[in-house]
Amino acid sequence: MPASTPTQQAEQWLADFDAALRAGDIPRATALFRDDGYWRDLVAFTWNLKTLEGHAEIAAMLEATLARTAPGQWQLDGEASESDGVIEAWFTFATGVATGKGLLRLKAGKCWTLLTTMQALEAYPEPRGHNRPKGAEHGANKARETWREAREREAAELGITSQPYCLIIGGGQGGIGLAARLRQMNVPTLVIDKHDRPGDAWRKRYKSLCLHDPVWYDHLPYLPFPDNWPVFAPKDKIGDWLEMYTRVMELNYWSNTECESASFDEASGEWTVKVMRDGEPLTLKPKQLVLATGMSGVPNVPHFPGAEEFAGEQHHSSRHPGPDAYRGKQVVVIGANNSAHDICAALWENDADVTMVQRSSTHIVKSDSLMQHALGPLYSEEALANGITTDKADLIFASIPYRLLPDFQRPAFDAIREQDADFYRRLERAGFLLDFGADDSGLFLKYLRRGSGYYIDVGASELVASGEIKLRSGVDVACINRHSVSLSDGSELPADLIVYATGYGSMNGWAAEIISQEVADKVGKCWGLGSDTPKDPGPWEGELRNMWKPTQQPALWFHGGNLHQSRHYSHYLALQLKARLEGIETPVYGLQPVHHLA
């Protein structure tokens, strides 16, 4: 009898797939996919983050990886479901060195999308659950070392008399979360950061800064925020949480430490990293170097004619101290994305006369609407009540190939545009230049493609629509005068302060500053998919460039993104680093070529 229920159909597909792989019959395995089928693999088969599109790419990957991966034990995990002709099924599997988890989507009996993820290295389980440490050594021992003594010894030795295997440059949420993963995997790791305390990267930003993503989307690894945590966390609360997290997770974290230079010795496979710690020079010799500087590179500070003659203050948004000193002042903010809106609103609240200069269109989405239509189904109290945990939500989101993601996102943003039509009309009447992305796919695709060009509205847009925040749109800065800004349409804006809310360059800009321009060019541009949309030039690459995966520079890694991405992808980056520490073979399939330098 042919399989009938969704669960039976999914079980049959997994059984057929398992049989084909065990037989080494790649054509047979490939034929189980639709012609437009996708396979996204996170480390399990490719030791890479790689999406295969269509039969030819899937077959080529299996030809290169199947024999050494030795996959098996494909089993359904729970019951399959069906909606609109698509069957979804969770499953588990194993390889020769690891356990894995995945999500299968079937259409008309064939695979439409397949996600495979490495979950744990079989020989090196994390010390959690049944493997948790005892914490106390029972019995009598004259040479006993307490937990605290062992921790103090480790902190005193690492980086001084012993070397970290992995050095993480950047101690924000990304570096801290990755360090927690690596500590649980017993990878000797040191985090360095220039600030005085963990969390200062948040504390020292403008005082109105808060997360625009909701709490369910933003948990750190291992320690979720408590149930009474605010939906949108203020910056100082995040800073305190990161500091607490660093202590509780017992991370080796050096504050007041700046990286001055780094170089890689190909022969020894070792980095030489010169740092200045509390004013004292030190040299570190890690095997792996991670740049965890967020998803952003060096601040983009435009150089307008006459800027050096400006009599007032001018600074990039990353250095904006907040509105308190500018009450009654005339302020020009260059830019119209998240930071620009936040800064303008805070200045308005403190009675500054503020004008936003919008040089190109911006995607605006109300926070409540984003939650209702886009984030809520995966990250909300309702999602939790429906059994969608944070880990499950992360995997569901990861299971959608980037090529298909616009089609998944477009209906949500179409609904938002219809629901908030009056809001958008009022913004356009004020002269604001709106867009919904190059293909109307909304916020997430803009973020993935270019990391800019949007604002999650938490109130500033109403001030723009009403004229409380003045707006000059569709113009550029022609020059800066001693007390004003001249625009390309011939008009002039008086100014006591100019804020450049002009974003950031690619993360490989940090590689250029810390290592060399040669290495920065070798790894190429970070972020973006190759979608051939504004600020994301083609060709299509199918994954985010250089993020959380091997790069063209051996032993150099980039880690960042929002809290959701840092949490989820830190797991796969940590597994890659642990495998290399333990000498497990990690032949990388599909290392991406470099098409763009920055």
Coordinates of C-alpha atoms in Angstrom, one line a residue:
M1 CA 0.0 0.0 0.0
P2 CA 1.4 3.5 -0.8
A3 CA 2.2 5.7 2.2
S4 CA -0.9 7.8 3.0
T5 CA -0.4 9.9 6.1
P6 CA 2.1 12.8 6.3
T7 CA 4.1 10.8 8.8
Q8 CA 4.1 7.7 6.7
Q9 CA 5.2 9.7 3.6
A10 CA 8.0 11.3 5.5
E11 CA 9.2 8.0 7.0
Q12 CA 9.2 6.5 3.5
W13 CA 11.2 9.3 2.1
L14 CA 13.8 9.1 4.9
A15 CA 14.0 5.3 4.4
D16 CA 14.5 5.6 0.7
F17 CA 17.1 8.4 1.2
D18 CA 19.0 6.3 3.8
A19 CA 19.0 3.3 1.5
A20 CA 20.3 5.3 -1.4
L21 CA 23.1 6.9 0.7
R22 CA 24.1 3.5 2.2
A23 CA 24.4 2.1 -1.3
G24 CA 26.4 5.0 -2.5
D25 CA 23.8 5.5 -5.2
I26 CA 24.0 9.2 -5.7
P27 CA 21.7 9.4 -8.7
R28 CA 19.1 7.5 -6.8
A29 CA 19.5 9.9 -3.7
T30 CA 19.4 12.9 -6.0
A31 CA 16.2 11.7 -7.7
L32 CA 14.4 11.9 -4.4
F33 CA 14.6 15.7 -4.7
R34 CA 12.4 17.9 -6.9
D35 CA 14.1 19.5 -9.8
D36 CA 13.8 22.8 -7.9
G37 CA 14.8 21.1 -4.6
Y38 CA 17.2 22.6 -2.1
W39 CA 19.6 21.1 0.5
R40 CA 21.0 23.5 3.2
D41 CA 23.7 21.9 5.2
L42 CA 25.1 23.4 8.4
V43 CA 28.5 21.7 9.0
A44 CA 27.2 18.1 9.0
F45 CA 28.2 17.0 5.5
T46 CA 30.2 20.0 4.2
W47 CA 32.1 21.3 7.2
N48 CA 30.7 24.6 5.9
L49 CA 27.5 26.5 5.8
K50 CA 26.3 25.6 2.3
T51 CA 23.1 25.6 0.3
L52 CA 22.8 23.3 -2.7
E53 CA 20.3 24.3 -5.3
G54 CA 19.0 21.7 -7.8
H55 CA 20.0 18.1 -8.7
A56 CA 23.5 19.0 -10.2
E57 CA 24.7 20.8 -7.0
I58 CA 23.2 18.2 -4.7
A59 CA 24.9 15.4 -6.6
A60 CA 28.3 17.2 -6.7
M61 CA 28.2 17.7 -3.0
L62 CA 27.4 14.0 -2.3
E63 CA 30.1 12.9 -4.7
A64 CA 32.6 14.9 -2.7
T65 CA 31.4 14.2 0.8
L66 CA 29.3 11.0 1.1
A67 CA 32.0 8.4 1.6
R68 CA 33.8 10.3 4.5
T69 CA 30.5 11.6 6.1
A70 CA 29.1 8.0 6.5
P71 CA 25.5 9.2 7.3
G72 CA 23.0 6.9 8.8
Q73 CA 20.3 6.4 11.5
W74 CA 17.8 8.7 9.7
Q75 CA 14.7 8.7 12.0
L76 CA 11.6 10.8 12.2
D77 CA 11.4 12.9 15.3
G78 CA 7.7 13.2 16.2
E79 CA 4.8 13.3 13.8
A80 CA 4.9 15.0 10.4
S81 CA 2.4 17.8 9.5
E82 CA 0.9 19.0 6.2
S83 CA -0.3 22.4 5.1
D84 CA -1.1 23.6 1.6
G85 CA 0.3 20.5 0.0
V86 CA 3.7 20.7 1.9
I87 CA 4.6 18.0 4.4
E88 CA 7.0 19.1 7.1
A89 CA 8.9 16.6 9.3
W90 CA 11.7 16.8 11.9
F91 CA 14.3 14.1 11.9
T92 CA 17.6 13.0 13.5
F93 CA 20.6 11.4 11.9
A94 CA 24.2 10.6 12.6
T95 CA 27.5 10.8 10.7
G96 CA 30.8 9.1 11.4
V97 CA 31.7 11.8 13.9
A98 CA 28.5 13.6 15.0
T99 CA 24.8 13.6 15.7
G100 CA 22.5 15.8 13.7
K101 CA 19.1 17.2 13.4
G102 CA 17.1 18.4 10.4
L103 CA 13.9 19.5 8.8
L104 CA 12.4 18.0 5.7
R105 CA 9.7 19.5 3.4
L106 CA 8.0 17.3 0.8
K107 CA 5.9 18.3 -2.2
A108 CA 4.1 15.5 -4.1
G109 CA 6.4 12.9 -2.5
K110 CA 9.7 14.6 -3.4
C111 CA 12.0 16.8 -1.3
W112 CA 11.5 20.5 -1.7
T113 CA 13.8 21.7 1.1
L114 CA 16.2 19.7 3.3
L115 CA 18.0 21.1 6.3
T116 CA 20.8 19.1 7.9
T117 CA 22.6 20.4 10.9
M118 CA 25.4 19.1 13.1
Q119 CA 24.3 19.1 16.7
A120 CA 27.2 17.5 18.6
L121 CA 30.5 15.7 18.1
E122 CA 29.9 12.1 19.2
A123 CA 33.2 11.7 21.1
Y124 CA 33.0 15.2 22.7
P125 CA 29.5 15.7 24.3
E126 CA 28.9 19.0 26.1
P127 CA 28.9 18.8 29.9
R128 CA 25.1 19.2 30.2
G129 CA 22.2 17.1 31.2
H130 CA 23.5 13.6 32.2
N131 CA 27.0 14.8 31.4
R132 CA 27.0 17.8 33.8
P133 CA 30.0 18.2 36.0
K134 CA 29.8 17.0 39.7
G135 CA 31.1 20.3 41.0
A136 CA 32.4 18.7 44.2
E137 CA 35.1 16.1 44.6
H138 CA 33.9 13.6 47.3
G139 CA 36.4 11.9 49.5
A140 CA 39.6 13.1 51.2
N141 CA 42.4 14.7 49.1
K142 CA 45.3 16.6 50.6
A143 CA 46.0 18.2 47.2
R144 CA 42.4 19.2 46.7
E145 CA 41.8 22.2 44.4
T146 CA 38.4 23.8 44.8
W147 CA 36.3 25.0 41.9
R148 CA 37.2 28.6 42.7
E149 CA 40.9 27.9 43.0
A150 CA 40.8 26.0 39.6
R151 CA 39.0 28.9 38.0
E152 CA 41.4 31.5 39.5
R153 CA 44.4 29.5 38.3
E154 CA 43.0 29.2 34.8
A155 CA 42.3 32.9 34.6
A156 CA 45.8 33.7 35.8
E157 CA 47.5 31.4 33.3
L158 CA 45.5 31.7 30.1
G159 CA 47.3 34.1 27.8
I160 CA 50.2 34.4 30.1
T161 CA 51.9 31.0 30.7
S162 CA 49.5 29.0 28.5
Q163 CA 48.0 30.1 25.2
P164 CA 44.4 30.1 24.1
Y165 CA 43.5 27.8 21.2
C166 CA 41.0 30.4 20.1
L167 CA 41.2 34.2 20.5
I168 CA 38.0 36.2 20.0
I169 CA 38.5 39.9 19.3
G170 CA 35.4 41.7 20.3
G171 CA 33.6 41.2 23.6
G172 CA 30.0 42.2 22.7
Q173 CA 27.1 39.8 22.7
G174 CA 28.6 37.9 19.7
G175 CA 32.0 37.3 21.2
I176 CA 30.5 36.5 24.6
G177 CA 28.0 34.0 23.3
L178 CA 30.6 32.2 21.1
A179 CA 33.0 32.1 24.1
A180 CA 30.2 30.4 26.2
R181 CA 29.7 27.8 23.5
L182 CA 33.5 27.1 23.3
R183 CA 33.8 26.9 27.1
Q184 CA 31.1 24.3 27.2
M185 CA 33.0 22.4 24.5
N186 CA 36.3 22.7 26.5
V187 CA 38.1 24.8 23.9
P188 CA 40.6 27.1 25.6
T189 CA 39.3 30.5 24.6
L190 CA 40.2 34.1 25.4
V191 CA 38.0 37.1 24.6
I192 CA 39.6 40.6 24.4
D193 CA 37.7 43.9 24.4
K194 CA 38.8 47.5 24.5
H195 CA 36.0 48.6 27.0
D196 CA 36.3 48.7 30.8
R197 CA 33.6 46.1 31.4
P198 CA 31.6 43.5 29.5
G199 CA 28.5 45.2 28.2
D200 CA 30.1 48.6 27.8
A201 CA 29.6 48.5 24.0
W202 CA 25.9 48.9 24.9
R203 CA 26.2 51.1 28.0
K204 CA 28.3 53.7 26.1
R205 CA 25.8 54.3 23.2
Y206 CA 23.2 57.0 23.2
K207 CA 20.9 56.7 26.2
S208 CA 17.6 56.0 24.3
L209 CA 19.1 52.9 22.6
C210 CA 17.1 49.7 23.1
L211 CA 16.6 46.5 21.2
H212 CA 14.0 46.7 18.5
D213 CA 13.8 42.9 18.3
P214 CA 11.6 41.2 20.9
V215 CA 12.9 39.2 23.8
W216 CA 11.9 35.8 22.4
Y217 CA 14.2 36.5 19.4
D218 CA 17.2 37.6 21.5
H219 CA 18.2 35.0 24.1
L220 CA 21.8 34.1 24.6
P221 CA 23.1 30.5 24.5
Y222 CA 22.3 28.4 27.6
L223 CA 20.8 31.2 29.7
P224 CA 17.5 32.6 28.3
F225 CA 16.3 35.9 29.7
P226 CA 14.0 35.6 32.7
D227 CA 10.2 35.5 32.2
N228 CA 9.8 39.1 33.4
W229 CA 12.4 40.5 31.0
P230 CA 11.0 43.4 29.0
V231 CA 10.0 42.8 25.4
F232 CA 12.4 45.4 24.1
A233 CA 15.4 45.6 26.4
P234 CA 17.0 49.0 27.1
K235 CA 20.7 49.2 26.4
D236 CA 21.9 49.4 30.0
K237 CA 19.9 46.3 31.0
I238 CA 21.5 44.4 28.1
G239 CA 24.9 45.7 29.2
D240 CA 24.3 44.4 32.8
W241 CA 23.1 41.1 31.5
L242 CA 26.2 40.6 29.4
E243 CA 28.4 41.4 32.3
M244 CA 26.6 38.9 34.5
Y245 CA 26.6 36.3 31.8
T246 CA 30.4 36.6 31.4
R247 CA 30.8 35.9 35.1
V248 CA 28.2 33.1 35.4
M249 CA 29.5 31.3 32.3
E250 CA 33.1 31.7 33.7
L251 CA 34.5 33.2 30.5
N252 CA 38.1 34.2 30.1
Y253 CA 37.5 37.8 29.3
W254 CA 40.1 40.6 29.2
S255 CA 38.7 44.1 29.3
N256 CA 40.8 47.2 28.7
T257 CA 42.6 45.2 26.0
E258 CA 43.1 46.4 22.4
C259 CA 44.5 44.4 19.5
E260 CA 47.3 46.2 17.8
S261 CA 48.3 43.7 15.1
A262 CA 47.9 40.1 14.1
S263 CA 49.8 37.9 11.6
F264 CA 49.5 34.3 10.6
D265 CA 52.4 31.8 10.1
E266 CA 51.3 29.3 7.5
A267 CA 54.0 26.9 8.4
S268 CA 53.2 26.6 12.1
G269 CA 49.5 27.3 11.7
E270 CA 49.7 29.9 14.5
W271 CA 48.7 33.5 14.9
T272 CA 50.9 36.1 16.5
V273 CA 48.6 38.7 18.0
K274 CA 50.0 41.8 19.8
V275 CA 47.7 43.4 22.3
M276 CA 47.9 46.2 24.8
R277 CA 46.3 45.1 28.1
D278 CA 45.8 47.7 30.8
G279 CA 48.6 49.6 29.1
E280 CA 51.0 46.7 29.1
P281 CA 52.1 45.0 25.8
L282 CA 51.5 41.2 25.5
T283 CA 51.8 38.7 22.6
L284 CA 49.3 35.9 22.2
K285 CA 49.8 32.8 20.1
P286 CA 46.3 31.4 19.3
K287 CA 45.7 28.8 16.6
Q288 CA 42.3 30.3 15.6
L289 CA 41.3 33.9 15.4
V290 CA 37.7 35.1 15.4
L291 CA 36.7 38.7 14.6
A292 CA 33.5 39.1 16.6
T293 CA 32.8 42.8 15.9
G294 CA 29.1 42.5 15.1
M295 CA 27.9 42.4 11.5
S296 CA 29.4 45.8 11.0
G297 CA 32.9 47.0 10.0
V298 CA 34.5 50.3 10.5
P299 CA 32.1 53.3 10.8
N300 CA 31.4 54.9 7.4
V301 CA 32.2 58.6 8.0
P302 CA 31.6 60.6 4.8
H303 CA 34.0 63.3 3.9
F304 CA 32.0 66.3 2.7
P305 CA 33.8 69.4 1.4
G306 CA 34.3 72.0 4.2
A307 CA 33.8 69.5 7.1
E308 CA 37.1 70.5 8.7
E309 CA 35.9 74.2 8.9
F310 CA 32.6 73.4 10.8
A311 CA 32.5 75.4 14.0
G312 CA 30.1 73.1 15.9
E313 CA 30.3 69.4 16.8
Q314 CA 30.2 66.5 14.3
H315 CA 30.4 62.8 15.0
H316 CA 29.3 59.4 13.7
S317 CA 26.2 57.9 15.3
S318 CA 28.4 55.2 16.9
R319 CA 30.0 58.0 19.0
H320 CA 26.8 60.0 19.7
P321 CA 26.5 60.5 23.5
G322 CA 22.8 61.2 23.6
P323 CA 20.7 64.3 23.5
D324 CA 21.3 66.0 26.9
A325 CA 23.9 68.5 25.7
Y326 CA 21.9 69.7 22.7
R327 CA 18.8 71.1 24.2
G328 CA 17.8 74.2 22.1
K329 CA 20.5 73.4 19.5
Q330 CA 20.1 73.0 15.8
V331 CA 21.0 69.5 14.8
V332 CA 21.3 67.9 11.3
V333 CA 21.3 64.1 11.2
I334 CA 22.5 62.6 7.9
G335 CA 20.8 59.3 7.3
A336 CA 17.3 57.8 7.7
N337 CA 17.8 54.3 9.1
N338 CA 17.5 52.8 12.6
S339 CA 20.1 54.9 14.4
A340 CA 19.1 58.1 12.6
H341 CA 15.5 57.7 13.8
D342 CA 16.4 56.8 17.3
I343 CA 18.8 59.7 17.6
C344 CA 16.3 62.2 16.0
A345 CA 13.6 61.1 18.4
A346 CA 15.7 61.4 21.5
L347 CA 16.9 64.9 20.4
W348 CA 13.3 66.0 19.8
E349 CA 12.3 64.7 23.3
N350 CA 15.1 67.0 24.7
D351 CA 13.8 70.0 22.7
A352 CA 16.5 70.1 20.1
D353 CA 15.6 71.5 16.6
V354 CA 16.4 68.4 14.6
T355 CA 16.3 67.8 10.8
M356 CA 16.8 64.4 9.2
V357 CA 18.4 64.3 5.8
Q358 CA 17.2 61.3 3.8
R359 CA 19.4 60.7 0.8
S360 CA 17.8 57.4 -0.4
S361 CA 14.6 55.4 0.4
T362 CA 14.1 53.5 3.6
H363 CA 12.0 50.5 4.6
I364 CA 9.8 51.3 7.6
V365 CA 7.9 48.7 9.5
K366 CA 6.0 49.3 12.8
S367 CA 7.3 47.2 15.6
D368 CA 3.9 45.8 16.5
S369 CA 3.1 44.9 12.9
L370 CA 6.5 43.2 12.6
M371 CA 5.7 41.1 15.6
Q372 CA 2.2 40.2 14.5
H373 CA 2.9 39.2 10.9
A374 CA 6.6 38.3 10.7
L375 CA 8.2 37.4 14.0
G376 CA 5.2 36.3 16.1
P377 CA 4.7 32.9 14.5
L378 CA 8.2 31.8 15.6
Y379 CA 9.2 34.1 18.4
S380 CA 6.5 35.1 20.8
E381 CA 4.5 33.8 23.8
E382 CA 2.0 32.3 21.4
A383 CA 4.7 30.4 19.6
L384 CA 6.0 29.0 22.9
A385 CA 2.5 27.9 23.7
N386 CA 2.4 26.1 20.4
G387 CA 5.5 24.2 21.2
I388 CA 7.9 26.3 19.2
T389 CA 10.9 26.8 21.5
T390 CA 13.7 29.2 20.6
D391 CA 15.9 26.4 19.3
K392 CA 13.1 25.0 17.2
A393 CA 12.3 28.5 15.8
D394 CA 15.9 29.0 14.9
L395 CA 16.0 25.7 13.0
I396 CA 12.7 26.5 11.2
F397 CA 14.0 29.9 10.1
A398 CA 17.4 28.3 9.1
S399 CA 15.5 25.6 7.0
I400 CA 14.3 28.2 4.5
P401 CA 16.9 28.5 1.7
Y402 CA 17.8 32.2 1.1
R403 CA 16.7 31.8 -2.5
L404 CA 13.2 31.0 -1.3
L405 CA 13.1 33.4 1.6
P406 CA 11.7 36.4 -0.3
D407 CA 8.7 34.2 -1.3
F408 CA 8.2 33.2 2.4
Q409 CA 8.5 36.9 3.6
R410 CA 6.5 38.7 0.9
P411 CA 3.0 37.7 2.2
A412 CA 3.8 39.0 5.7
F413 CA 5.0 42.4 4.4
D414 CA 2.1 42.6 2.0
A415 CA -0.2 42.2 5.0
I416 CA 1.7 44.9 6.9
R417 CA 1.5 47.3 4.0
E418 CA -2.2 46.9 3.8
Q419 CA -2.8 47.0 7.5
D420 CA -0.7 50.2 8.0
A421 CA -1.7 51.9 4.7
D422 CA -2.7 55.1 6.4
F423 CA 0.5 55.3 8.3
Y424 CA 2.5 54.9 5.1
R425 CA 0.4 57.5 3.3
R426 CA 1.1 60.1 6.1
L427 CA 4.8 59.4 5.9
E428 CA 4.8 59.9 2.1
R429 CA 2.8 63.1 2.4
A430 CA 5.6 64.4 4.7
G431 CA 8.0 63.7 1.9
F432 CA 9.6 60.5 3.3
L433 CA 10.9 58.1 0.6
L434 CA 9.6 54.6 1.4
D435 CA 10.4 51.2 0.0
F436 CA 9.7 47.5 0.9
G437 CA 13.0 46.2 -0.5
A438 CA 14.1 45.7 -4.1
D439 CA 11.5 42.9 -4.5
D440 CA 8.9 43.9 -1.8
S441 CA 10.3 41.2 0.5
G442 CA 10.6 43.5 3.5
L443 CA 12.9 43.9 6.4
F444 CA 14.7 40.6 6.8
L445 CA 15.9 40.4 3.2
K446 CA 17.2 44.0 3.4
Y447 CA 19.1 43.1 6.5
L448 CA 20.6 39.9 5.0
R449 CA 21.5 41.5 1.7
R450 CA 23.0 44.8 2.9
G451 CA 22.5 45.2 6.7
S452 CA 21.0 48.7 6.2
G453 CA 18.2 50.6 4.7
Y454 CA 15.4 50.1 7.3
Y455 CA 13.9 51.3 10.5
I456 CA 11.7 49.3 12.9
D457 CA 9.4 52.1 14.0
V458 CA 9.0 52.5 17.8
G459 CA 7.7 56.1 17.6
A460 CA 10.1 58.3 15.5
S461 CA 8.1 57.8 12.3
E462 CA 5.1 59.5 13.8
L463 CA 7.3 62.5 14.6
V464 CA 8.5 62.6 10.9
A465 CA 4.9 62.3 9.6
S466 CA 3.7 65.1 11.8
G467 CA 6.7 67.3 11.0
E468 CA 8.0 67.4 14.6
I469 CA 11.2 65.9 13.2
K470 CA 12.0 68.0 10.1
L471 CA 12.7 66.1 6.9
R472 CA 14.7 66.8 3.8
S473 CA 14.5 63.9 1.4
G474 CA 15.9 63.0 -2.0
V475 CA 18.8 65.3 -1.5
D476 CA 22.5 64.9 -0.7
V477 CA 25.0 67.0 1.2
A478 CA 26.8 69.4 -1.2
C479 CA 29.2 70.9 1.4
I480 CA 29.5 71.8 5.1
N481 CA 30.0 75.4 6.1
R482 CA 31.1 77.0 9.3
H483 CA 27.6 77.1 10.8
S484 CA 25.4 75.2 8.4
V485 CA 25.0 72.3 5.9
S486 CA 24.4 73.0 2.2
L487 CA 22.3 70.5 0.3
S488 CA 22.4 69.5 -3.3
D489 CA 19.1 71.4 -4.1
G490 CA 20.8 74.7 -3.1
S491 CA 19.1 75.0 0.3
E492 CA 21.0 75.4 3.6
L493 CA 20.4 74.0 7.1
P494 CA 21.8 75.8 10.1
A495 CA 23.6 73.4 12.4
D496 CA 25.3 73.3 15.8
L497 CA 25.7 69.5 15.6
I498 CA 26.0 67.2 12.7
V499 CA 25.4 63.4 13.3
Y500 CA 26.5 61.1 10.6
A501 CA 24.1 58.1 10.8
T502 CA 25.8 56.7 7.8
G503 CA 26.3 53.1 8.8
Y504 CA 29.3 50.9 8.6
G505 CA 31.6 49.2 6.1
S506 CA 32.1 45.4 5.7
M507 CA 33.6 43.5 8.6
N508 CA 36.7 42.7 6.6
G509 CA 37.6 46.3 7.3
W510 CA 38.6 45.2 10.7
A511 CA 40.8 42.5 9.1
A512 CA 42.5 45.3 7.2
E513 CA 43.1 47.3 10.3
I514 CA 44.2 44.5 12.6
I515 CA 45.9 42.1 10.1
S516 CA 46.6 43.6 6.7
Q517 CA 44.8 44.9 3.6
E518 CA 46.2 41.8 1.8
V519 CA 44.3 39.5 4.2
A520 CA 41.2 41.7 4.0
D521 CA 41.2 41.4 0.2
K522 CA 41.9 37.7 0.4
V523 CA 38.7 37.0 2.4
G524 CA 36.7 39.6 0.6
K525 CA 33.4 41.3 1.5
C526 CA 31.5 40.0 4.6
W527 CA 27.7 39.8 4.6
G528 CA 25.3 39.8 1.8
L529 CA 24.0 37.0 -0.4
G530 CA 24.9 38.1 -3.9
S531 CA 21.3 39.0 -4.7
D532 CA 22.2 41.7 -7.2
T533 CA 20.1 44.2 -5.4
P534 CA 21.3 47.6 -4.1
K535 CA 24.5 47.2 -2.0
D536 CA 24.5 43.4 -2.5
P537 CA 26.2 42.9 -5.8
G538 CA 26.0 39.5 -7.6
P539 CA 26.8 36.8 -8.4
W540 CA 24.4 34.8 -6.3
E541 CA 26.3 33.1 -3.4
G542 CA 23.4 31.5 -1.5
E543 CA 24.8 32.1 2.0
L544 CA 26.0 35.1 3.9
R545 CA 29.5 35.8 2.8
N546 CA 32.3 34.7 5.2
M547 CA 30.0 34.5 8.3
W548 CA 30.4 31.7 10.8
K549 CA 32.3 29.5 8.4
P550 CA 35.7 28.9 6.9
T551 CA 37.2 31.8 4.9
Q552 CA 39.9 32.0 2.3
Q553 CA 42.3 32.9 5.1
P554 CA 43.1 29.7 7.1
A555 CA 42.2 30.0 10.8
L556 CA 40.4 33.3 10.4
W557 CA 36.7 33.5 11.2
F558 CA 34.0 36.2 11.3
H559 CA 31.2 36.0 13.9
G560 CA 28.4 38.5 14.3
G561 CA 24.9 39.5 13.4
N562 CA 21.9 40.2 15.5
L563 CA 21.3 38.4 18.8
H564 CA 19.3 35.7 17.1
Q565 CA 22.1 35.0 14.5
S566 CA 24.8 35.2 17.1
R567 CA 23.0 32.7 19.3
H568 CA 22.1 30.2 16.6
Y569 CA 25.2 30.2 14.4
S570 CA 27.7 30.4 17.3
H571 CA 26.8 26.7 17.8
Y572 CA 28.0 25.7 14.3
L573 CA 31.1 27.9 14.5
A574 CA 32.0 26.4 17.9
L575 CA 31.6 22.9 16.5
Q576 CA 34.0 23.7 13.6
L577 CA 36.6 25.1 16.1
K578 CA 36.2 22.1 18.5
A579 CA 36.7 19.6 15.7
R580 CA 39.9 21.3 14.6
L581 CA 41.2 21.4 18.2
E582 CA 40.6 17.6 18.5
G583 CA 42.3 16.8 15.2
I584 CA 39.1 15.6 13.5
E585 CA 39.4 15.9 9.7
T586 CA 37.3 18.8 8.5
P587 CA 37.6 18.9 4.7
V588 CA 35.6 22.0 3.6
Y589 CA 33.2 21.5 0.7
G590 CA 32.3 24.6 -1.3
L591 CA 34.6 27.3 0.1
Q592 CA 33.2 30.4 -1.4
P593 CA 35.3 32.3 -4.0
V594 CA 35.8 36.0 -3.4
H595 CA 33.9 38.3 -5.8
H596 CA 34.0 41.6 -3.9
L597 CA 36.8 43.1 -1.8
A598 CA 34.6 45.3 0.4

